[in-house]
Amino acid sequence: MKIGILCYPTYGGSGVVATELGIELAARGHQVHFISYSMPMRLNMGFSDNIFFHKVEMASYPLFDFPLYSIALASKIVEVAKFNGLDLVHAHYAIPHATSAYLAREIIKEEVLSKKKNNRNIKIITTLHGTDITLTGLEISFLPTMKFSVQKSDGVTAVSEFLKQKTQSQYEITKDIKVIPNFINQDIYKKINNNETKCLKDKLSKNGEKILVHTSNFRALKRVDDAIRAFKIINDKIPSKLLLIGDGPERSKCEYLVKDLGLVENVKFYGEQESFTEILSVSDLFLMPSQSESFGLSALEAMACGVPVVSSNAGGLPELNLHGETGYIAEIGDVEKMADYALRLLEDPNKYKIFSENALDRATTLFSAEKIIPEYEKYYEEILAEN
Ligand code: GMT
């Protein structure tokens, strides 16, 4: 198949899933065309002769107070589809990708009708990732357009059962939605046991401290302050360290909180990091106290490295993290409970070993690329076969 992928190229789960999906599809022989305003972060991994990147160029003009990205993207899709004979366009994150894809498909349809050369109709598949439904999609300035574009897609997928239900109930979208969860590449996400990780462990945990980790884009809905407050309770009972990976609007507030709680020696802010597996490989527990989380890709990445998860019960997290098996789940904001669960695991080596094995097993059997990519391929084929 010849597949166009629309995504955000920067930090963020939807862009990561879109990029990894494209790489996996290309490895299975499909031709993949990424279309975005800059090169997706994880695409910088060497040359492949069936992965192409098309940059959306933005024209500027004094009249255009605001960048007209959605229109420029639609025009680029038309061009890429025409010159490369795309079969389908897969839009990751509805706003604005599903809308630009809809516009492009309608333009191409008109051209096919008027028998312009080199044109064939394309199908659109939209994958809903989370905040496009639970947050930004609710904005009154996006709502009608988002709803229309999702409804007009030829196929729609959501990354969890929770997100599917939410989309259908909140927006009265009647379109059938297929649930295809996030996935991990096991060649990348696996526990690394080498000299480097041994040195890292020795450095971070000089006196055998337990290592807790959290990663996110530090937006308010990630409740990073809850991770810090829960850690304070844990750290009062057992020697421990908290590693915070990522950056975003709440980071300064969190740095002040760490200072106020007297935790500066035990909580480290590393900012954005390219390679996360080394850190996961030396970590004992992953904290995800989110207010809203449609799936929780970073928790899955931790599980794939054998790291159990203590999370909130937000959104699709209970579909990933099984309470009492791969980790524990507490009510959103219940930091005492989160700390209590973390201590139960960290203070009981036998229990910890079982949870760690369960986490690894669940991540690799249910959410591996080998299992999930064929689900996307099958869905593409089904949508292409429809009239
Ligand atoms: O909000 C984010 O964390 C980023 C966001 C995105 O779209 O880039 O992530 C969402 O998509 C991920 C991949 O499908 C999911 O694993 C995350 O749970 C989801 N985030 C939220 O729902 C908050």
Tab-separated table of C-alpha atoms and ligand atoms in Angstrom, residues 12-14 17 93 129-131 159 182 217 219 221-222 292-297, ligand 1:
chain	number	residue	atom	x	y	z
A	12	GLY	CA	4.004	13.875	22.143
A	13	GLY	CA	2.430	10.453	22.067
A	14	SER	CA	0.424	10.840	18.866
A	17	VAL	CA	2.820	6.382	17.527
A	93	TYR	CA	-4.771	13.469	16.011
A	129	HIS	CA	-5.277	9.870	20.376
A	130	GLY	CA	-6.818	11.545	23.381
A	131	THR	CA	-6.728	15.271	23.937
A	159	VAL	CA	-6.296	4.074	21.064
A	182	ASN	CA	-0.604	1.872	21.302
A	217	ASN	CA	5.139	16.913	28.685
A	219	ARG	CA	1.097	19.904	31.211
A	221	LEU	CA	-3.344	17.335	33.144
A	222	LYS	CA	-0.268	15.168	33.851
A	292	SER	CA	-6.708	12.421	31.772
A	293	GLU	CA	-4.942	9.738	29.730
A	294	SER	CA	-6.499	7.955	26.798
A	295	PHE	CA	-3.892	5.176	26.778
A	296	GLY	CA	-0.584	6.062	28.492
A	297	LEU	CA	2.173	5.231	26.009
B	1	GMT	O1	-1.366	14.611	25.748
B	1	GMT	C1	-0.358	13.949	25.552
B	1	GMT	O2	0.230	13.298	26.387
B	1	GMT	C2	0.144	13.873	24.148
B	1	GMT	C3	-0.847	13.154	23.376
B	1	GMT	C4	-0.607	13.278	21.924
B	1	GMT	O3	-1.583	13.137	21.234
B	1	GMT	O4	0.485	13.545	21.448
B	1	GMT	O5	-0.885	11.804	23.865
B	1	GMT	C5	-2.079	11.100	23.696
B	1	GMT	O6	-1.785	10.109	22.724
B	1	GMT	C6	-0.933	9.050	23.160
B	1	GMT	C7	-0.680	8.129	21.970
B	1	GMT	O7	-1.840	7.571	21.485
B	1	GMT	C8	-1.578	8.320	24.341
B	1	GMT	O8	-0.759	7.250	24.768
B	1	GMT	C9	-1.767	9.326	25.475
B	1	GMT	O9	-2.445	8.683	26.541
B	1	GMT	C10	-2.596	10.509	24.995
B	1	GMT	N1	-2.609	11.562	26.038
B	1	GMT	C11	-3.732	11.898	26.682
B	1	GMT	O10	-4.814	11.365	26.500
B	1	GMT	C12	-3.579	12.975	27.687
